[in-house]
Coordinates of N, CA and C in Angstrom, one line a residue:
M73 N -3.3 14.1 -10.7 CA -3.1 15.3 -11.4 C -4.8 16.3 -11.9
S74 N -4.6 16.9 -12.4 CA -6.3 17.3 -12.4 C -6.0 17.2 -13.5
H75 N -7.9 17.8 -15.0 CA -8.4 18.2 -15.9 C -9.2 19.4 -15.4
R76 N -10.0 20.4 -16.7 CA -10.2 21.2 -17.4 C -11.5 20.9 -16.9
P77 N -12.6 21.5 -15.5 CA -14.0 21.4 -15.8 C -14.6 20.9 -16.7
I78 N -15.4 20.4 -16.8 CA -16.1 20.0 -17.9 C -17.6 19.9 -18.1
I79 N -18.1 21.8 -17.7 CA -19.3 22.0 -18.5 C -20.5 21.7 -19.7
D80 N -21.5 21.8 -18.5 CA -23.1 21.6 -19.5 C -23.4 22.7 -20.1
A81 N -24.5 22.4 -21.0 CA -24.9 23.5 -21.7 C -26.7 24.3 -20.6
G82 N -26.6 23.8 -19.7 CA -27.3 24.6 -18.7 C -26.8 25.8 -17.7
P83 N -25.6 24.8 -17.1 CA -25.0 26.0 -16.3 C -24.3 27.2 -17.1
G84 N -23.8 26.4 -18.2 CA -22.8 27.7 -19.1 C -24.3 28.9 -19.5
L85 N -25.1 28.5 -20.2 CA -26.5 29.2 -20.5 C -26.3 30.4 -19.2
N86 N -26.0 30.3 -18.5 CA -26.6 30.1 -16.9 C -25.7 31.6 -16.4
F87 N -25.0 32.2 -16.5 CA -23.6 32.6 -16.6 C -23.3 33.0 -17.6
F88 N -23.5 32.5 -19.3 CA -22.9 33.6 -19.4 C -23.7 34.3 -21.2
S89 N -25.4 34.1 -20.7 CA -25.9 34.6 -21.2 C -26.6 36.5 -20.5
I90 N -26.5 35.9 -18.6 CA -26.1 37.0 -17.5 C -25.2 37.8 -17.8
N91 N -23.9 37.5 -18.5 CA -22.8 38.3 -18.5 C -21.6 38.1 -17.3
R92 N -21.7 37.1 -17.0 CA -20.7 36.8 -15.3 C -20.6 34.9 -15.3
E93 N -19.8 35.3 -16.9 CA -18.8 34.4 -17.1 C -17.3 34.7 -15.7
R94 N -17.2 35.7 -15.5 CA -15.7 35.5 -14.7 C -16.2 35.4 -13.3
L95 N -17.7 34.6 -13.5 CA -18.0 34.2 -11.5 C -17.7 33.2 -12.5
L96 N -18.1 32.1 -13.0 CA -18.2 30.9 -13.4 C -16.1 30.2 -13.2
I97 N -15.3 31.3 -13.7 CA -14.1 31.2 -14.5 C -12.7 31.7 -12.7
G98 N -13.9 32.6 -11.7 CA -13.6 32.7 -11.2 C -13.3 31.3 -9.9
A99 N -14.7 30.3 -10.9 CA -14.6 29.6 -8.9 C -13.9 28.4 -9.9
L100 N -13.8 27.8 -10.5 CA -13.6 26.4 -11.2 C -12.6 26.5 -12.3
G101 N -12.2 27.4 -12.4 CA -10.5 27.6 -13.3 C -11.4 27.7 -14.7
K102 N -10.2 27.5 -15.8 CA -10.3 27.5 -17.0 C -11.5 26.3 -18.0
L103 N -11.7 25.9 -18.6 CA -12.7 25.3 -18.7 C -12.7 24.1 -18.8
C104 N -13.7 23.0 -20.3 CA -14.1 22.7 -21.6 C -15.1 22.3 -21.9
T105 N -16.2 22.1 -22.9 CA -17.1 21.1 -23.5 C -17.1 20.8 -24.3
P106 N -18.1 19.7 -24.5 CA -17.9 19.0 -25.4 C -18.2 19.7 -26.8
E107 N -18.2 19.2 -27.9 CA -18.6 20.4 -28.9 C -20.4 20.0 -29.4
C108 N -21.6 18.9 -28.7 CA -22.5 19.3 -28.7 C -23.1 20.2 -27.7
V109 N -22.5 20.7 -26.4 CA -22.5 21.0 -26.0 C -22.4 22.3 -26.3
R110 N -21.3 22.9 -26.9 CA -21.2 23.9 -27.5 C -21.7 24.5 -28.0
D111 N -22.5 23.5 -29.4 CA -23.8 23.7 -30.8 C -24.7 24.2 -29.4
E112 N -25.3 23.8 -28.1 CA -26.5 23.4 -27.8 C -25.9 25.5 -26.9
I113 N -26.0 25.4 -26.9 CA -25.3 27.1 -26.7 C -25.2 28.4 -27.7
R114 N -24.7 27.9 -28.4 CA -24.7 28.7 -29.8 C -25.6 29.2 -30.3
G115 N -26.5 27.4 -30.2 CA -28.0 27.6 -30.4 C -30.0 28.5 -30.1
K116 N -28.9 27.7 -28.9 CA -29.4 28.2 -28.1 C -29.4 30.2 -28.0
A117 N -28.8 30.5 -27.8 CA -28.6 31.4 -27.9 C -28.5 32.6 -29.6
A118 N -28.8 31.9 -30.0 CA -29.6 32.3 -32.2 C -30.8 32.2 -32.2
R119 N -31.3 31.5 -31.5 CA -32.7 30.8 -31.1 C -34.2 32.3 -30.6
D120 N -33.8 32.6 -29.3 CA -33.8 32.8 -28.4 C -32.9 34.1 -27.1
T121 N -33.7 35.1 -27.6 CA -33.2 36.8 -27.8 C -32.7 36.6 -25.5
R122 N -32.9 35.7 -24.9 CA -33.4 35.3 -23.6 C -31.4 35.4 -23.4
F123 N -31.7 34.5 -24.4 CA -29.0 33.7 -24.1 C -29.2 34.6 -25.6
R124 N -29.3 35.4 -25.8 CA -28.5 36.2 -26.6 C -27.5 36.4 -26.2
A125 N -26.1 37.4 -25.2 CA -25.4 37.5 -24.8 C -24.9 36.4 -24.7
A126 N -25.2 35.3 -24.2 CA -23.7 34.1 -24.7 C -23.0 34.1 -26.1
E127 N -23.0 34.5 -26.9 CA -22.9 33.8 -28.0 C -22.1 34.9 -28.0
A128 N -21.3 36.4 -27.4 CA -21.1 36.9 -27.1 C -20.1 37.0 -26.2
V129 N -20.4 36.4 -24.8 CA -19.3 35.7 -23.9 C -19.0 34.4 -24.3
W130 N -18.4 33.4 -25.6 CA -18.1 32.6 -26.3 C -16.8 33.5 -26.7
G131 N -18.1 34.0 -26.9 CA -15.7 35.2 -27.7 C -14.9 34.4 -27.4
R132 N -15.6 35.9 -26.5 CA -14.5 36.3 -25.4 C -13.5 35.1 -25.1
I133 N -14.7 34.4 -24.1 CA -13.6 33.1 -24.3 C -13.0 31.8 -24.3
T134 N -13.1 31.7 -25.8 CA -12.7 30.9 -26.2 C -11.3 31.3 -27.6
P135 N -10.8 30.7 -27.7 CA -10.1 28.8 -26.8 C -8.9 29.4 -25.2
N136 N -9.1 30.3 -25.4 CA -7.9 30.4 -23.3 C -9.3 30.7 -23.0
W137 N -10.0 30.3 -22.1 CA -10.6 30.0 -20.7 C -11.3 28.8 -21.4
M138 N -12.1 28.8 -22.5 CA -12.3 27.4 -22.8 C -12.3 26.4 -24.0
E139 N -11.8 25.5 -24.0 CA -11.4 24.4 -24.4 C -12.6 23.9 -25.5
V140 N -12.7 22.9 -26.8 CA -14.4 22.3 -27.1 C -12.9 21.3 -27.8
L141 N -14.0 20.2 -26.5 CA -13.2 18.8 -26.4 C -14.4 18.6 -27.8
S142 N -13.7 17.0 -29.0 CA -14.1 17.0 -30.1 C -14.4 16.5 -29.9
D143 N -16.4 14.9 -30.1 CA -16.6 14.7 -30.2 C -17.0 13.4 -31.2
D144 N -15.9 13.4 -31.7 CA -15.0 12.4 -32.9 C -14.8 11.0 -31.7
S145 N -15.3 9.9 -32.8 CA -15.3 8.5 -31.7 C -13.9 8.6 -31.9
T146 N -13.6 7.7 -30.6 CA -12.2 7.4 -30.4 C -12.5 5.9 -29.8
A147 N -11.5 5.0 -29.3 CA -11.9 3.9 -29.2 C -12.3 3.7 -27.7
E148 N -11.8 5.1 -26.2 CA -12.4 4.5 -25.6 C -13.6 6.0 -25.0
L149 N -13.9 7.2 -26.2 CA -15.1 7.0 -25.8 C -16.5 7.0 -26.5
E150 N -16.8 5.8 -26.9 CA -17.0 5.3 -27.9 C -17.4 4.1 -26.4
A151 N -16.3 3.8 -26.1 CA -16.5 2.7 -25.5 C -18.0 2.6 -23.8
A152 N -16.9 3.7 -23.3 CA -17.7 4.5 -22.4 C -19.2 5.1 -22.7
V153 N -19.5 5.8 -24.0 CA -20.9 5.7 -24.6 C -21.7 4.4 -24.5
Q154 N -20.8 3.6 -25.1 CA -21.8 2.8 -24.9 C -22.4 1.9 -24.1
R155 N -21.7 2.5 -22.9 CA -20.9 1.3 -21.4 C -22.2 2.1 -20.7
I156 N -22.7 3.7 -20.6 CA -23.3 4.3 -20.6 C -25.0 4.1 -21.1
T157 N -25.9 3.9 -22.3 CA -25.9 4.0 -23.0 C -27.0 2.7 -23.0
Q158 N -26.3 1.9 -23.5 CA -26.4 0.7 -23.8 C -26.9 0.7 -25.8
L159 N -25.8 1.5 -26.6 CA -26.2 2.0 -27.4 C -24.7 2.8 -29.1
P160 N -24.3 1.8 -29.8 CA -23.2 2.0 -30.2 C -23.2 3.6 -30.3
M161 N -21.9 4.4 -30.5 CA -21.9 5.8 -30.3 C -22.6 6.9 -31.5
A162 N -22.2 6.3 -32.4 CA -23.1 6.8 -33.7 C -24.5 7.1 -33.8
Q163 N -25.1 6.0 -33.6 CA -26.3 5.3 -33.5 C -26.3 6.9 -31.5
R164 N -26.3 7.1 -30.5 CA -26.2 7.7 -29.3 C -26.7 9.4 -30.2
L165 N -25.6 9.5 -30.9 CA -25.3 10.9 -31.1 C -25.9 11.4 -32.4
A166 N -26.3 10.3 -32.8 CA -27.4 11.4 -34.0 C -28.9 11.5 -32.8
D167 N -29.7 10.7 -31.7 CA -30.1 11.5 -31.3 C -29.7 12.5 -30.2
P168 N -30.7 13.9 -30.7 CA -29.6 14.7 -29.2 C -30.0 15.4 -28.3
K169 N -32.3 14.3 -27.0 CA -32.8 14.3 -26.2 C -31.1 14.3 -25.4
D170 N -31.2 14.7 -24.2 CA -30.1 14.8 -23.2 C -29.0 14.3 -23.8
L171 N -28.0 14.7 -24.8 CA -27.2 14.4 -25.3 C -25.8 15.7 -24.6
G172 N -26.0 16.3 -24.7 CA -25.1 17.0 -24.1 C -24.7 16.1 -22.9
E173 N -25.6 16.4 -20.9 CA -24.9 15.0 -20.7 C -24.2 14.7 -20.5
L174 N -24.8 14.0 -21.2 CA -24.4 12.5 -21.4 C -23.1 12.3 -21.9
M175 N -22.4 13.8 -22.9 CA -21.1 14.1 -23.4 C -20.4 14.0 -22.1
V176 N -20.9 15.4 -21.3 CA -20.2 15.6 -20.4 C -19.0 14.5 -19.2
V177 N -20.5 13.3 -19.1 CA -19.7 12.5 -18.3 C -19.0 11.4 -19.0
A178 N -19.7 10.9 -20.6 CA -18.7 10.3 -21.4 C -17.0 11.0 -21.4
H179 N -17.1 11.8 -21.8 CA -15.2 12.8 -21.7 C -14.5 12.5 -20.7
A180 N -15.4 13.1 -19.4 CA -15.4 13.4 -17.9 C -14.8 11.3 -17.8
V181 N -15.5 9.6 -18.0 CA -15.5 9.0 -17.9 C -14.1 8.9 -18.0
V182 N -13.6 9.3 -19.6 CA -12.7 8.8 -20.3 C -11.1 9.6 -19.9
V183 N -11.6 10.6 -18.8 CA -10.2 11.6 -19.1 C -9.9 10.5 -17.2
A184 N -11.1 10.0 -16.4 CA -10.9 9.3 -14.9 C -10.8 7.9 -15.4
E185 N -10.9 7.5 -16.5 CA -10.1 5.8 -16.6 C -8.6 6.2 -16.6
E186 N -8.2 7.4 -17.1 CA -7.4 7.7 -17.5 C -6.2 8.2 -16.2
G187 N -7.0 7.9 -15.3 CA -6.3 8.5 -13.6 C -5.8 10.1 -13.6
A188 N -6.8 10.9 -14.0 CA -7.1 12.1 -13.5 C -8.4 12.0 -13.2
D189 N -7.9 13.8 -12.2 CA -9.3 13.7 -11.6 C -10.0 14.5 -12.2
V190 N -11.4 15.2 -12.1 CA -12.0 15.8 -13.1 C -13.3 16.2 -12.6
T191 N -14.3 17.1 -12.4 CA -14.9 18.1 -12.3 C -15.9 18.1 -13.2
V192 N -17.4 17.6 -13.1 CA -18.3 17.9 -14.4 C -19.1 19.6 -13.6
L193 N -20.1 20.0 -14.3 CA -20.9 21.2 -13.9 C -21.6 20.4 -14.7
I194 N -22.9 19.9 -13.9 CA -24.3 19.8 -14.6 C -25.4 20.4 -14.0
D195 N -26.8 20.3 -14.3 CA -28.0 21.0 -13.5 C -28.9 19.8 -14.0
D196 N -29.7 19.0 -15.1 CA -30.2 18.5 -15.0 C -30.2 17.5 -14.3
G197 N -31.1 17.1 -13.4 CA -31.1 15.6 -13.2 C -31.2 14.1 -13.9
Q198 N -31.3 14.5 -14.9 CA -30.9 12.4 -15.6 C -29.2 12.8 -15.8
G199 N -28.8 14.1 -16.5 CA -27.2 14.4 -16.3 C -26.6 13.6 -15.4
A200 N -27.0 14.4 -13.8 CA -26.9 14.3 -12.6 C -26.2 12.6 -12.4
R201 N -28.0 12.0 -12.6 CA -27.3 11.2 -12.1 C -26.5 9.8 -13.3
L202 N -26.6 10.1 -13.7 CA -25.1 9.9 -14.7 C -24.1 9.8 -14.6
A203 N -24.0 11.0 -13.8 CA -22.7 12.0 -13.2 C -22.7 11.1 -11.9
S204 N -23.3 10.2 -11.0 CA -23.2 10.6 -9.4 C -22.8 8.5 -9.5
S205 N -23.3 7.9 -11.0 CA -23.3 6.4 -11.2 C -22.5 5.9 -11.4
E206 N -21.4 6.8 -12.2 CA -20.6 7.0 -12.9 C -19.1 7.0 -12.3
I207 N -19.7 8.4 -10.7 CA -18.6 8.2 -9.7 C -18.7 7.2 -8.7
A208 N -19.8 6.5 -8.3 CA -19.8 5.3 -8.1 C -18.7 4.1 -8.1
R209 N -19.2 3.7 -9.7 CA -18.1 3.3 -10.5 C -17.1 2.9 -10.5
L210 N -16.5 4.1 -10.5 CA -14.9 4.5 -10.6 C -14.3 4.6 -8.8
G211 N -15.1 4.8 -8.0 CA -15.1 4.0 -6.1 C -14.8 2.8 -5.9
R212 N -15.6 2.2 -6.3 CA -15.4 0.7 -6.3 C -14.2 0.4 -7.6
R213 N -14.3 0.7 -8.2 CA -12.5 0.8 -9.1 C -11.0 1.2 -8.1
Q214 N -11.9 2.3 -8.0 CA -10.6 2.5 -7.0 C -10.5 2.1 -5.9
A215 N -11.5 1.0 -4.8 CA -11.3 0.6 -4.1 C -10.7 -1.3 -4.4
Q216 N -11.0 -1.4 -6.0 CA -10.2 -2.6 -6.0 C -8.8 -3.2 -6.2
G217 N -8.5 -1.6 -6.0 CA -6.7 -1.2 -6.4 C -6.5 -0.8 -7.5
K218 N -7.8 -0.7 -8.4 CA -7.2 0.1 -9.8 C -6.8 1.5 -9.7
S219 N -5.6 1.7 -10.6 CA -5.5 2.6 -10.9 C -6.2 3.9 -11.9
V220 N -7.3 4.7 -10.9 CA -8.3 5.4 -12.3 C -8.7 7.4 -11.3
G221 N -8.8 7.4 -12.0 CA -8.6 9.4 -10.9 C -10.5 9.3 -10.7
S222 N -10.9 10.5 -10.6 CA -12.4 11.2 -10.6 C -12.8 11.9 -11.0
I223 N -14.5 12.0 -9.9 CA -15.7 13.0 -10.5 C -16.4 13.2 -10.3
Q224 N -15.9 13.9 -10.5 CA -17.3 15.2 -9.2 C -17.8 16.2 -9.7
L225 N -19.6 15.7 -9.5 CA -20.1 16.8 -9.5 C -20.7 18.2 -8.7
V226 N -20.5 19.4 -9.3 CA -21.1 20.5 -8.9 C -22.0 20.7 -9.8
G227 N -22.9 21.4 -9.4 CA -24.2 22.4 -10.6 C -23.3 24.3 -10.1
T228 N -24.8 24.7 -10.6 CA -24.3 25.9 -10.7 C -24.6 26.8 -8.9
V229 N -25.5 26.2 -8.6 CA -25.8 26.2 -6.8 C -23.5 26.2 -6.4
T230 N -23.4 24.9 -6.2 CA -21.9 25.6 -6.0 C -21.4 25.9 -6.4
V231 N -21.6 26.4 -7.9 CA -20.7 27.3 -8.5 C -20.5 28.4 -7.0
L232 N -21.7 29.9 -7.3 CA -22.2 30.3 -6.8 C -21.7 30.3 -4.9
Q233 N -21.5 29.1 -4.5 CA -21.0 28.5 -3.1 C -19.9 29.9 -2.4
I234 N -18.8 29.0 -4.2 CA -17.3 28.8 -4.0 C -17.9 30.7 -4.1
A235 N -18.3 31.3 -5.6 CA -17.4 32.3 -5.5 C -18.6 33.5 -4.6
A236 N -19.3 33.4 -3.7 CA -19.7 33.6 -2.5 C -17.8 33.1 -1.4
R237 N -17.8 32.5 -1.7 CA -16.5 31.7 -0.3 C -15.4 32.4 -0.5
R238 N -15.5 33.3 -2.2 CA -13.8 33.9 -2.7 C -13.9 35.2 -2.6
G239 N -15.1 35.5 -2.3 CA -15.4 37.7 -2.6 C -15.4 37.7 -4.3
L240 N -15.6 36.5 -5.2 CA -16.8 37.5 -5.9 C -17.4 37.6 -6.2
L241 N -18.1 37.8 -5.3 CA -19.8 38.4 -5.3 C -19.5 39.4 -3.9
R242 N -19.9 40.7 -4.6 CA -19.4 42.1 -2.7 C -20.7 41.2 -1.8
D243 N -22.1 41.2 -1.9 CA -22.6 40.7 -1.2 C -24.2 39.8 -0.7
K244 N -25.0 40.1 -0.6 CA -26.4 38.7 0.2 C -26.9 39.2 -1.5
A245 N -27.3 40.8 -1.4 CA -27.7 41.7 -2.1 C -27.3 41.3 -3.6
E246 N -26.1 40.9 -3.2 CA -25.4 41.2 -5.4 C -25.9 39.0 -5.6
M247 N -26.2 38.6 -5.2 CA -26.8 37.4 -4.9 C -27.3 37.3 -5.2
R248 N -28.6 37.9 -4.1 CA -30.1 37.6 -4.7 C -30.6 38.3 -6.2
D249 N -29.4 39.3 -6.6 CA -30.2 40.0 -7.7 C -29.1 38.2 -9.3
V250 N -28.1 38.0 -8.8 CA -27.5 37.4 -9.8 C -28.3 35.8 -9.6
Y251 N -28.3 35.5 -9.3 CA -29.5 34.3 -8.7 C -30.9 34.2 -9.4
G252 N -31.4 35.3 -8.6 CA -32.7 35.7 -9.8 C -32.3 36.2 -11.3
R253 N -32.1 36.6 -12.1 CA -31.1 36.3 -13.1 C -31.9 35.4 -13.6
M254 N -30.8 34.3 -13.1 CA -30.1 33.0 -13.5 C -32.1 32.5 -13.2
R255 N -32.3 32.7 -12.5 CA -34.1 32.0 -12.1 C -34.9 31.9 -13.1
G256 N -34.3 32.9 -14.3 CA -35.8 33.9 -15.0 C -35.0 32.6 -16.2
L257 N -34.3 32.0 -15.8 CA -33.7 32.0 -17.5 C -33.9 30.6 -16.8
D258 N -33.5 29.6 -15.7 CA -33.4 28.2 -16.1 C -35.1 28.1 -14.8
D259 N -35.9 27.6 -15.0 CA -37.1 27.3 -14.0 C -36.8 26.2 -13.2
G260 N -35.7 25.6 -13.7 CA -35.3 24.5 -13.0 C -33.9 24.0 -11.0
L261 N -33.5 25.7 -11.1 CA -33.6 26.3 -10.1 C -34.8 26.5 -9.3
Q262 N -34.3 26.0 -7.6 CA -35.4 25.8 -7.4 C -35.1 28.1 -5.9
P263 N -36.0 28.3 -5.5 CA -35.8 30.0 -4.8 C -34.7 29.1 -3.6
I264 N -33.5 31.0 -3.6 CA -32.7 31.4 -3.4 C -32.4 31.0 -2.1
E265 N -34.2 30.9 -1.3 CA -34.2 30.2 0.0 C -34.2 28.5 0.8
V266 N -34.2 28.9 -0.7 CA -34.2 27.0 -0.6 C -33.1 26.8 -0.3
T267 N -32.3 27.8 -1.3 CA -30.3 26.8 -1.0 C -29.9 27.6 0.0
N268 N -28.4 27.1 0.2 CA -27.9 28.1 1.6 C -26.6 29.2 1.0
L269 N -27.2 29.7 -0.5 CA -26.9 31.2 -0.5 C -26.9 32.1 0.1
L270 N -27.2 31.8 0.9 CA -27.4 33.1 2.1 C -26.7 32.7 3.5
A271 N -27.1 32.0 3.2 CA -26.3 31.8 4.4 C -24.8 32.4 5.7
K272 N -25.2 33.0 6.1 CA -23.6 33.3 6.8 C -22.4 33.3 6.3
E273 N -22.5 31.9 6.9 CA -20.9 31.4 7.0 C -20.5 30.9 5.4
L274 N -21.4 31.5 4.0 CA -20.2 31.7 2.7 C -20.2 32.9 2.9
W275 N -20.2 34.0 4.0 CA -20.0 35.5 3.4 C -19.0 35.4 4.3
G276 N -17.7 36.6 4.3 CA -16.5 36.8 4.8 C -14.9 36.3 5.1
R277 N -15.8 35.1 4.3 CA -15.2 33.6 4.9 C -13.5 33.0 3.4
P278 N -12.9 33.2 4.5 CA -12.1 32.6 2.9 C -12.1 31.2 2.7
D279 N -12.3 31.7 1.1 CA -12.9 29.7 0.4 C -11.4 28.5 0.8

């Protein structure tokens, strides 16, 4: 059993702000995101002109292509947040720092603990470390014979790799253009030459 991929604000803004949401959905399918990430995306779109297009994109893809996950406390979500942060959920929700990626991981943990497999889309380093820690923990539980699902961690570059393999981008020139526009918004993205986004094996081969 699989679950919609859960995305963080950074990758969402990368794709939505340049009106390339179809690349993201074409690569990963229908998506979901926590309420706090929705608020972060829409807040940045309202405050910073670089991200303004994300608001219109959000209106186009919600609710069919983008489901918003409630951040209201449940026993399962509370337990996940408290175990990950060593803080009560209400206290952690009051601190906006790194909240989006935490809640992406926490929601994914709840899904995986119920036995489903779920992908999380996170670029942030701390968020990726949280996800990796939970991936390892779930792996240990599976090795012990527990009936749990799994979490897969991907980032913006991974999505673009999938898009290239599926023919969602015409050629390397379009990849350079898309990635260059994203780097103008996200200084956490490495130069394209450091990635394998221009590697010949990505182009002209079905996924």
